Coordinates of C-alpha atoms in Angstrom, one line a residue:
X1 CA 5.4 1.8 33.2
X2 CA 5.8 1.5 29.9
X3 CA 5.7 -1.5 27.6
X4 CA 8.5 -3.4 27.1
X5 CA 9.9 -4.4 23.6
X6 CA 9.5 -7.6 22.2
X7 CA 10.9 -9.1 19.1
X8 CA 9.0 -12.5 17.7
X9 CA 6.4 -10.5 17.2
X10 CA 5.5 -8.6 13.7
X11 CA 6.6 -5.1 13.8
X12 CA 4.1 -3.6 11.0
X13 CA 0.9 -4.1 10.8
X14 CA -1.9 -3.6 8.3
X15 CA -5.3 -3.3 8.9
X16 CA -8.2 -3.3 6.4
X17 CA -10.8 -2.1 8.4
X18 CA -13.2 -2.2 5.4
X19 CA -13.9 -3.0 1.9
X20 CA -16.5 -0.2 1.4
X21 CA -15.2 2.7 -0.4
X22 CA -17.1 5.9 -2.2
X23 CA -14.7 5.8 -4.8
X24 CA -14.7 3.9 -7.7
X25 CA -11.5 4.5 -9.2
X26 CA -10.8 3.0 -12.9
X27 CA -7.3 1.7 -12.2
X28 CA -8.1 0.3 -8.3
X29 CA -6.9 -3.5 -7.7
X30 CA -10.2 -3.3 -5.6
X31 CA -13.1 -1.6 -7.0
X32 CA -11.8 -0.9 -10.2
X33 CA -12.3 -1.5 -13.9
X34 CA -11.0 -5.2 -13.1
X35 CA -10.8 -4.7 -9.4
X36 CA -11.3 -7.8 -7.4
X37 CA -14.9 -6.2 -5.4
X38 CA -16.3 -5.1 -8.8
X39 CA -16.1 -8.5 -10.3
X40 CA -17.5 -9.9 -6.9
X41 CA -21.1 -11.8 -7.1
X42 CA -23.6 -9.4 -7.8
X43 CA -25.2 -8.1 -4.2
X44 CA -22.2 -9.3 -2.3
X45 CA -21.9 -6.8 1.0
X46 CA -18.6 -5.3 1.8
X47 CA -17.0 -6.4 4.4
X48 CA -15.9 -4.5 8.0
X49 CA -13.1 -5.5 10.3
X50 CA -14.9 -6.3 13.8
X51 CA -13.9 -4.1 16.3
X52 CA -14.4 -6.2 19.0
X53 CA -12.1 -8.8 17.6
X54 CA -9.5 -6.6 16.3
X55 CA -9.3 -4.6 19.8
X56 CA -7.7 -8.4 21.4
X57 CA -5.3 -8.3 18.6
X58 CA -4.3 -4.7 19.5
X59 CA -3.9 -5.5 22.9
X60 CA -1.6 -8.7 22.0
X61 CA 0.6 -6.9 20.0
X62 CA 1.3 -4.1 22.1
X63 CA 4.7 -5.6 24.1
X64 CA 5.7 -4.5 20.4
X65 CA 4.8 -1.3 19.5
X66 CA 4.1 -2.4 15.9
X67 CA 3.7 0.5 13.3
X68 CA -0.1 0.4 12.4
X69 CA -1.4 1.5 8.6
X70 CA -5.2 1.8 8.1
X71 CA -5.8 0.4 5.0
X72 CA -9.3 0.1 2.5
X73 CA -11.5 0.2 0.5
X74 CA -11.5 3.8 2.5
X75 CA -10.5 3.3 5.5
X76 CA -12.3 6.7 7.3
X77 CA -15.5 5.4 6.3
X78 CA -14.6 2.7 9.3
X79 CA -17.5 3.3 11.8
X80 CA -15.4 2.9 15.0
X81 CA -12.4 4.9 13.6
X82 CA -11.8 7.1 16.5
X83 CA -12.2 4.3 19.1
X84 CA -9.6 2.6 17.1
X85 CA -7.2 5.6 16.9
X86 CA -7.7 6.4 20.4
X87 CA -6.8 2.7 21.1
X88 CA -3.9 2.6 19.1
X89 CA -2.1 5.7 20.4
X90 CA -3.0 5.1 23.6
X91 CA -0.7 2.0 23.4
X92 CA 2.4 3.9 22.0
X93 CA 2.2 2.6 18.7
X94 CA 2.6 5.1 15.1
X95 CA -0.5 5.2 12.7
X96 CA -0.9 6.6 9.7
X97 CA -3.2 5.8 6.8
X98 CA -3.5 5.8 3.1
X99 CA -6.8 7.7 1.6
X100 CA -8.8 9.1 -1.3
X101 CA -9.0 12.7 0.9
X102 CA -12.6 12.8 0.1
X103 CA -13.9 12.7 3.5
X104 CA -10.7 14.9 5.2
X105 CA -12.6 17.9 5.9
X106 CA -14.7 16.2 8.3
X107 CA -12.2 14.2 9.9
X108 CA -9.7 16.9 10.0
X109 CA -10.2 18.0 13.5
X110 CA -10.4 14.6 15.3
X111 CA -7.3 13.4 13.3
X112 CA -5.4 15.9 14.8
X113 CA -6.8 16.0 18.2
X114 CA -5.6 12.8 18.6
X115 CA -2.3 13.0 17.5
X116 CA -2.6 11.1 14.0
X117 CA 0.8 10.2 12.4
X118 CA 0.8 10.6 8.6
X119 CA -2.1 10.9 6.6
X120 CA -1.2 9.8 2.9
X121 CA -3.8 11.1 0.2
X122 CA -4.0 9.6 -3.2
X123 CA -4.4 11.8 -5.9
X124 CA -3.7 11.3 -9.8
X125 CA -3.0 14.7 -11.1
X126 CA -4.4 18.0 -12.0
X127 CA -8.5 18.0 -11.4
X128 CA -9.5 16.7 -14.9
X129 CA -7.1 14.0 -15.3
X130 CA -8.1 12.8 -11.3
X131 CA -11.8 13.2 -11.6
X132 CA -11.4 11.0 -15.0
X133 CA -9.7 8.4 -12.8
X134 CA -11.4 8.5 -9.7
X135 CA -14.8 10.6 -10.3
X136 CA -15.9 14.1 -10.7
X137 CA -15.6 15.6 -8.1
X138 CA -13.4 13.3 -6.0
X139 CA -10.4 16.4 -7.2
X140 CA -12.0 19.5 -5.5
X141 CA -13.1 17.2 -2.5
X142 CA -9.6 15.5 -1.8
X143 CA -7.6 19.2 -2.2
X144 CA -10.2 20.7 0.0
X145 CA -9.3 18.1 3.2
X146 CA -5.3 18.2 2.5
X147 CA -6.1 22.3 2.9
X148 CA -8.5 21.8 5.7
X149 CA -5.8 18.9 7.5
X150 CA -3.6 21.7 7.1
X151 CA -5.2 24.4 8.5
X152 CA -6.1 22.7 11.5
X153 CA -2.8 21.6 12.4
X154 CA -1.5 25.5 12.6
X155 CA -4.9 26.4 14.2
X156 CA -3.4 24.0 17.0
X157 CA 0.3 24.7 16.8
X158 CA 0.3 20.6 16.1
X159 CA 3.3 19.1 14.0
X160 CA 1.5 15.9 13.2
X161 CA 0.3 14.6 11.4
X162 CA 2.3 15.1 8.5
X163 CA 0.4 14.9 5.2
X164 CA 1.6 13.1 2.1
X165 CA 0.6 12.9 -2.0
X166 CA 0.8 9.1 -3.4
X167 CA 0.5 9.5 -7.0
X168 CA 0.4 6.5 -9.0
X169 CA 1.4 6.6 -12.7
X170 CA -1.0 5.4 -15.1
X171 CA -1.1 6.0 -18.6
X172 CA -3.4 8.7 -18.5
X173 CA -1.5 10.7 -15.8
X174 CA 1.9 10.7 -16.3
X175 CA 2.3 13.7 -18.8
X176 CA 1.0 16.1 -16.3
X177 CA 3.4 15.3 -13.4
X178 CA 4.8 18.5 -13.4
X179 CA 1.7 20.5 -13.8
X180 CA 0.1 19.0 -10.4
X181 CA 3.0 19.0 -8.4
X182 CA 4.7 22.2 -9.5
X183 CA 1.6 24.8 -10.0
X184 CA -1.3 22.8 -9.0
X185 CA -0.3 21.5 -5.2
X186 CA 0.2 23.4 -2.2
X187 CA 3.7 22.5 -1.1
X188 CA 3.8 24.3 2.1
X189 CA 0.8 21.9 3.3
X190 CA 2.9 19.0 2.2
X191 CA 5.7 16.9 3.6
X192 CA 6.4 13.9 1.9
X193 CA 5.7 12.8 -1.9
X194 CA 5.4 9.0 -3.2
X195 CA 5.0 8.8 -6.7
X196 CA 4.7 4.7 -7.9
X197 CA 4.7 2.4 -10.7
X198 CA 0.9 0.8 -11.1
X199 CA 1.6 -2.5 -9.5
X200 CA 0.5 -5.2 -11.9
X201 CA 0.9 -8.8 -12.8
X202 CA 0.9 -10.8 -16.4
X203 CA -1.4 -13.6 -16.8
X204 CA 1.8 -16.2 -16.7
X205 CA 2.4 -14.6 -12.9
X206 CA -0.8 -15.1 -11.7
X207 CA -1.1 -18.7 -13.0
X208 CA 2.3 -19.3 -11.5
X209 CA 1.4 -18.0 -8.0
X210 CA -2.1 -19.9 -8.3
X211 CA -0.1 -22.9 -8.5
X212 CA 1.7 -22.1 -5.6
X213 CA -1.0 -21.4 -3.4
X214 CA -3.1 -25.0 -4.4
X215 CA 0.2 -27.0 -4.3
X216 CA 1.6 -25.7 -0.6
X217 CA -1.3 -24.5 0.9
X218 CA -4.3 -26.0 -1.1
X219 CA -5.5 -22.6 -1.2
X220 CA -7.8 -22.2 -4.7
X221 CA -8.6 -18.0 -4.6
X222 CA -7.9 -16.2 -7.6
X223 CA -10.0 -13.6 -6.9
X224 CA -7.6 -11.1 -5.4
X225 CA -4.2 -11.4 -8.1
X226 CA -6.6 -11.4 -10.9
X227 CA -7.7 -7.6 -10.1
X228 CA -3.7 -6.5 -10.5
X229 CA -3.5 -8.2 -13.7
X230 CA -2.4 -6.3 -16.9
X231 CA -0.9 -6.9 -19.9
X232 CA 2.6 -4.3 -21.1
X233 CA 0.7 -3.9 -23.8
X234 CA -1.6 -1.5 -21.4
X235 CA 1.7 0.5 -20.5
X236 CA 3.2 1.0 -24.3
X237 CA 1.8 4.7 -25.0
X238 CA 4.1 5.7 -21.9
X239 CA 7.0 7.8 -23.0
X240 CA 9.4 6.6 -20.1
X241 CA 11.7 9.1 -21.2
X242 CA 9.4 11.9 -20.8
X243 CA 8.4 10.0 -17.4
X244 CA 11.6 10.1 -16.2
X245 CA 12.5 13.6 -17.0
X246 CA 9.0 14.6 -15.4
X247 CA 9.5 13.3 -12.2
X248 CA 13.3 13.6 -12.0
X249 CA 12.7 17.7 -12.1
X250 CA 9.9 17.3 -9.5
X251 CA 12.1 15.5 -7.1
X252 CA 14.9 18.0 -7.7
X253 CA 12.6 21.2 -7.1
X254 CA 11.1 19.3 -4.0
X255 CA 14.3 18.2 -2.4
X256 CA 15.4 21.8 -2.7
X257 CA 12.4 22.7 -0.9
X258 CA 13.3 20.1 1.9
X259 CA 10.2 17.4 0.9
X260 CA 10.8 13.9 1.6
X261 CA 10.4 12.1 -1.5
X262 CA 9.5 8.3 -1.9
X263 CA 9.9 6.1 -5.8
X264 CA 8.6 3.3 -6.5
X265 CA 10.5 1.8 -7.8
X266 CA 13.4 3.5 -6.3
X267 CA 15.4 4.6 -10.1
X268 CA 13.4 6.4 -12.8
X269 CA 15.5 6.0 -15.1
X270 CA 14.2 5.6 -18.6
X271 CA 16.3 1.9 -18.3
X272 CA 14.4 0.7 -15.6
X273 CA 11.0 2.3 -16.2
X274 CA 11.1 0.5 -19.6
X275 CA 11.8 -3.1 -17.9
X276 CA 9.4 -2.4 -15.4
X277 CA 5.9 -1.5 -17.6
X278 CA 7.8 -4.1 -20.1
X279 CA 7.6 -7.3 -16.7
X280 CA 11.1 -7.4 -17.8
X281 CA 12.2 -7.7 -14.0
X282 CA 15.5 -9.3 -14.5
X283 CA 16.7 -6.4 -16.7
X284 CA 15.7 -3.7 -14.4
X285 CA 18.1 -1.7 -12.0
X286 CA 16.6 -2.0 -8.9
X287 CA 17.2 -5.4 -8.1
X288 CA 16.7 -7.4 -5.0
X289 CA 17.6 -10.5 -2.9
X290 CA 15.0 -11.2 -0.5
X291 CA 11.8 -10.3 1.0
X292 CA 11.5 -9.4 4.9
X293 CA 7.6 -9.0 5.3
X294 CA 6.7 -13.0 6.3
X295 CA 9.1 -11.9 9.7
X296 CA 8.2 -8.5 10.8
X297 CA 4.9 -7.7 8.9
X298 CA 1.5 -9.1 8.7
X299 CA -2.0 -7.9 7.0
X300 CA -5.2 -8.5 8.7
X301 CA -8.0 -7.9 6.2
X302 CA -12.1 -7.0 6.8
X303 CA -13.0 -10.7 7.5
X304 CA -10.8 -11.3 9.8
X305 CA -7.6 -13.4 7.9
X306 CA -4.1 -12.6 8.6
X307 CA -2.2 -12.7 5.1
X308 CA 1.6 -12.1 4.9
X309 CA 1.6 -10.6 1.6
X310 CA -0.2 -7.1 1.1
X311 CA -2.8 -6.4 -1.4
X312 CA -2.6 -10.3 -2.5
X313 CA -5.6 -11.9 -0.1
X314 CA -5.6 -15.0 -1.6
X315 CA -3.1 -16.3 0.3
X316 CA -4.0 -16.3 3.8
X317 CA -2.4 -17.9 7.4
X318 CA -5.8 -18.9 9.1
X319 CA -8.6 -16.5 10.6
X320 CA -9.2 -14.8 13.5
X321 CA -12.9 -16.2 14.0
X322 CA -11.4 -19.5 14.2
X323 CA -8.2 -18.9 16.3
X324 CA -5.8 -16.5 18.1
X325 CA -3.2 -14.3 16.6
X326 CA -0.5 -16.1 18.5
X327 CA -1.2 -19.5 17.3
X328 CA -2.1 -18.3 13.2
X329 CA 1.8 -16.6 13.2
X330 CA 3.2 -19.3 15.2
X331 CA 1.5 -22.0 13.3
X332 CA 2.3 -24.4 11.0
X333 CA 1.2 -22.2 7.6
X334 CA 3.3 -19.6 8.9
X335 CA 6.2 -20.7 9.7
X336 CA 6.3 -23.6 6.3
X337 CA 5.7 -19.8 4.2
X338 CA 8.7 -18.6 6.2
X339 CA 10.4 -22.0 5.3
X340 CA 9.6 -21.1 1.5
X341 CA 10.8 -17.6 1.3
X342 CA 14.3 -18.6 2.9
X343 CA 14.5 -21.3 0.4
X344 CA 12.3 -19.5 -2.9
X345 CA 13.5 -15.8 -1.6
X346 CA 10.3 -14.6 -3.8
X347 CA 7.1 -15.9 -5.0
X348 CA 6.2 -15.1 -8.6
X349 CA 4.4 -12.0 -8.2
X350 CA 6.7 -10.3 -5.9
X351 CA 8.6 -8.3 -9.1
X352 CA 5.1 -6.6 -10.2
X353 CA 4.5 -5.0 -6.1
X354 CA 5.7 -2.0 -5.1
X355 CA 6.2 -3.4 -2.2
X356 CA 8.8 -4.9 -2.7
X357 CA 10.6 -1.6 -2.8
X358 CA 9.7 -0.8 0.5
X359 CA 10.3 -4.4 2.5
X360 CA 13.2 -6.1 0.0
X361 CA 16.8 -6.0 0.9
X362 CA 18.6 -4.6 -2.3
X363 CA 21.8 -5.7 -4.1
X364 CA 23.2 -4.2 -7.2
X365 CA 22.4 -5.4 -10.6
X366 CA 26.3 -5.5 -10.9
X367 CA 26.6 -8.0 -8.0
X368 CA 23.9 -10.3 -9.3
X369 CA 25.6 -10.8 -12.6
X370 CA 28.8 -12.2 -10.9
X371 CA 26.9 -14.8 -10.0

């Protein structure tokens, strides 16, 4: 029979299987220029989520049927991967992960064999601009798995899974928008296209949010929010004009072709582009109330903490070494977090995440200034 549907627990769920990654690319919150793993202590080991331990979580969670994202460092350098995916789909649940598509032609076969959901590939343009990014190389090797994903899933007659492009805009990339996804990409292999904002932080948001995290939760990690932060100064050789044009003509040429199409944030207009890469969040378009995540999503990251925010580890609900799933998102962190967002409705760094875009509950900019 199958598993009935509850609702008090969290409906998507992140898993960073792993810290390691073969990448090393220059803009990466992680193992970037400022990333948080590259500014580590010098021989630290990266971290893997243990399988064993994450296995009881899966079987907890499955009255729920959460939505499961694999999540990194890169997450198919995970050594029990296909154990896990097995596990997963075996349950009912959707998976999908994010990934630097390096490692795709190997995987390709088992990914679809299994009946893998979405497989999203992060690439930052044509190869000269990417491999300056992320490593020479990393350009041929990432286009080769998306063609060798797609090939096995005709070989197979398999729909799934479906195989996206997350292009994040940096200074460097976003003149050649048009050039990758117009005469570069093979559409027909593709389904769905993000293309995001660099999520980053000012120095006056992170020291904000480090308040916040000693003063309710005695929590004293910077490590994590201090790998996102940048200054708009970084940002000012961006033409958002051009920017917008750029990406408005992809999404037009792509929606004709019937791709699904994902910004971040939501309007690229030259308007809100400027506010964005200027922090000036008030100003911008895309405005919004409240943030659902702390209700229906969780993160659980390589050692084992459950943290309600994505990407920002330094706040964290308890561990999994030291207690059960059930009693970290019941508990008393939890639910005086939960307390806070009702109350707060953001925490400082919630503007500079993409996130937000995906989780937030939007009103219009129009309806806030009646307020």
């Amino acid at each position: 029979m199958p598993l009935e549907k509850i609702t008090n627990l969290p409906r998507a769920v992140t898993l960073q299987l792993t810290e390691a990654c073969n990448l090393r690319c220059r803009m990466c919150y992680y193992w970037g220029d400022t990333g948080c793993y590259s500014n580590a202590e010098a021989g630290m080991k990266p971290k893997t989520l243990e399988f064993e331990l994450l296995k009881k979580v899966i079987d907890y969670l499955a009255p729920a049927k959460p939505f499961y994202s694999l999540f990194g460092g890169e997450p198919l350098l995970y050594p029990e991967l296909e154990e896990l995916i097995l596990k997963i789909k075996g349950l009912g649940s959707i998976i999908d992960t994010p990934t630097n598509g390096t490692l795709l032609t190997e995987f390709a076969p088992m990914i679809v064999r299994y009946g893998f959901d979405s497989v999203r590939v992060s690439i930052d343009g044509p190869r000269e601009i990417n491999d300056s990014q992320r490593g020479k190389g990393s350009y041929d090797k990432a286009m080769a798995g998306i063609e060798a994903l797609y090939q096995e899933k005709i070989r197979t007659g398999k729909r799934i899974p479906y195989i996206d492009i997350i292009y994040t805009i940096t200074p460097t990339n976003y003149q050649s928008i048009k050039q990758f996804f117009l005469q570069e990409l093979n559409l027909s292999a593709i389904d769905r296209v993000s293309i995001q904002m660099e999520n980053f932080l000012t120095e006056e948001m992170g020291q904000q949010y480090s308040q916040f995290l000693k003063s309710e939760f005695g929590l004293t990690s910077e490590r994590y929010w201090r790998g996102l932060l940048r200054s708009p100064e970084d940002f000012k050789t961006i033409d958002v004009n051009l920017l917008a044009t750029q990406v408005n003509s992809v999404c037009k040429r792509l929606s004709g072709l019937g791709k699904t199409i994902m910004l971040l944030p939501p309007t690229f207009s030259q308007e809100n582009l400027s506010a964005y890469l200027k922090a000036d969040w008030k100003n911008m378009t895309d405005q919004y109330h409240s943030c659902l995540v702390p209700w229906f999503g969780v993160d659980i990251t390589a050692n084992g903490d459950l943290a309600p925010c994505h990407v920002f580890y330094d706040l964290v609900m308890g561990n999994l070494h030291e207690q059960t799933f059930e009693e970290i998102w019941n508990g008393d962190n939890y639910q005086r977090f939960r307390e806070y967002m009702l109350q707060n409705k953001f925490l400082k760094i919630c503007r500079g995440c993409c996130i937000l875009y995906l989780a937030g509950k939007k009103k219009r900019k129009r309806d806030l200034k009646k307020q």
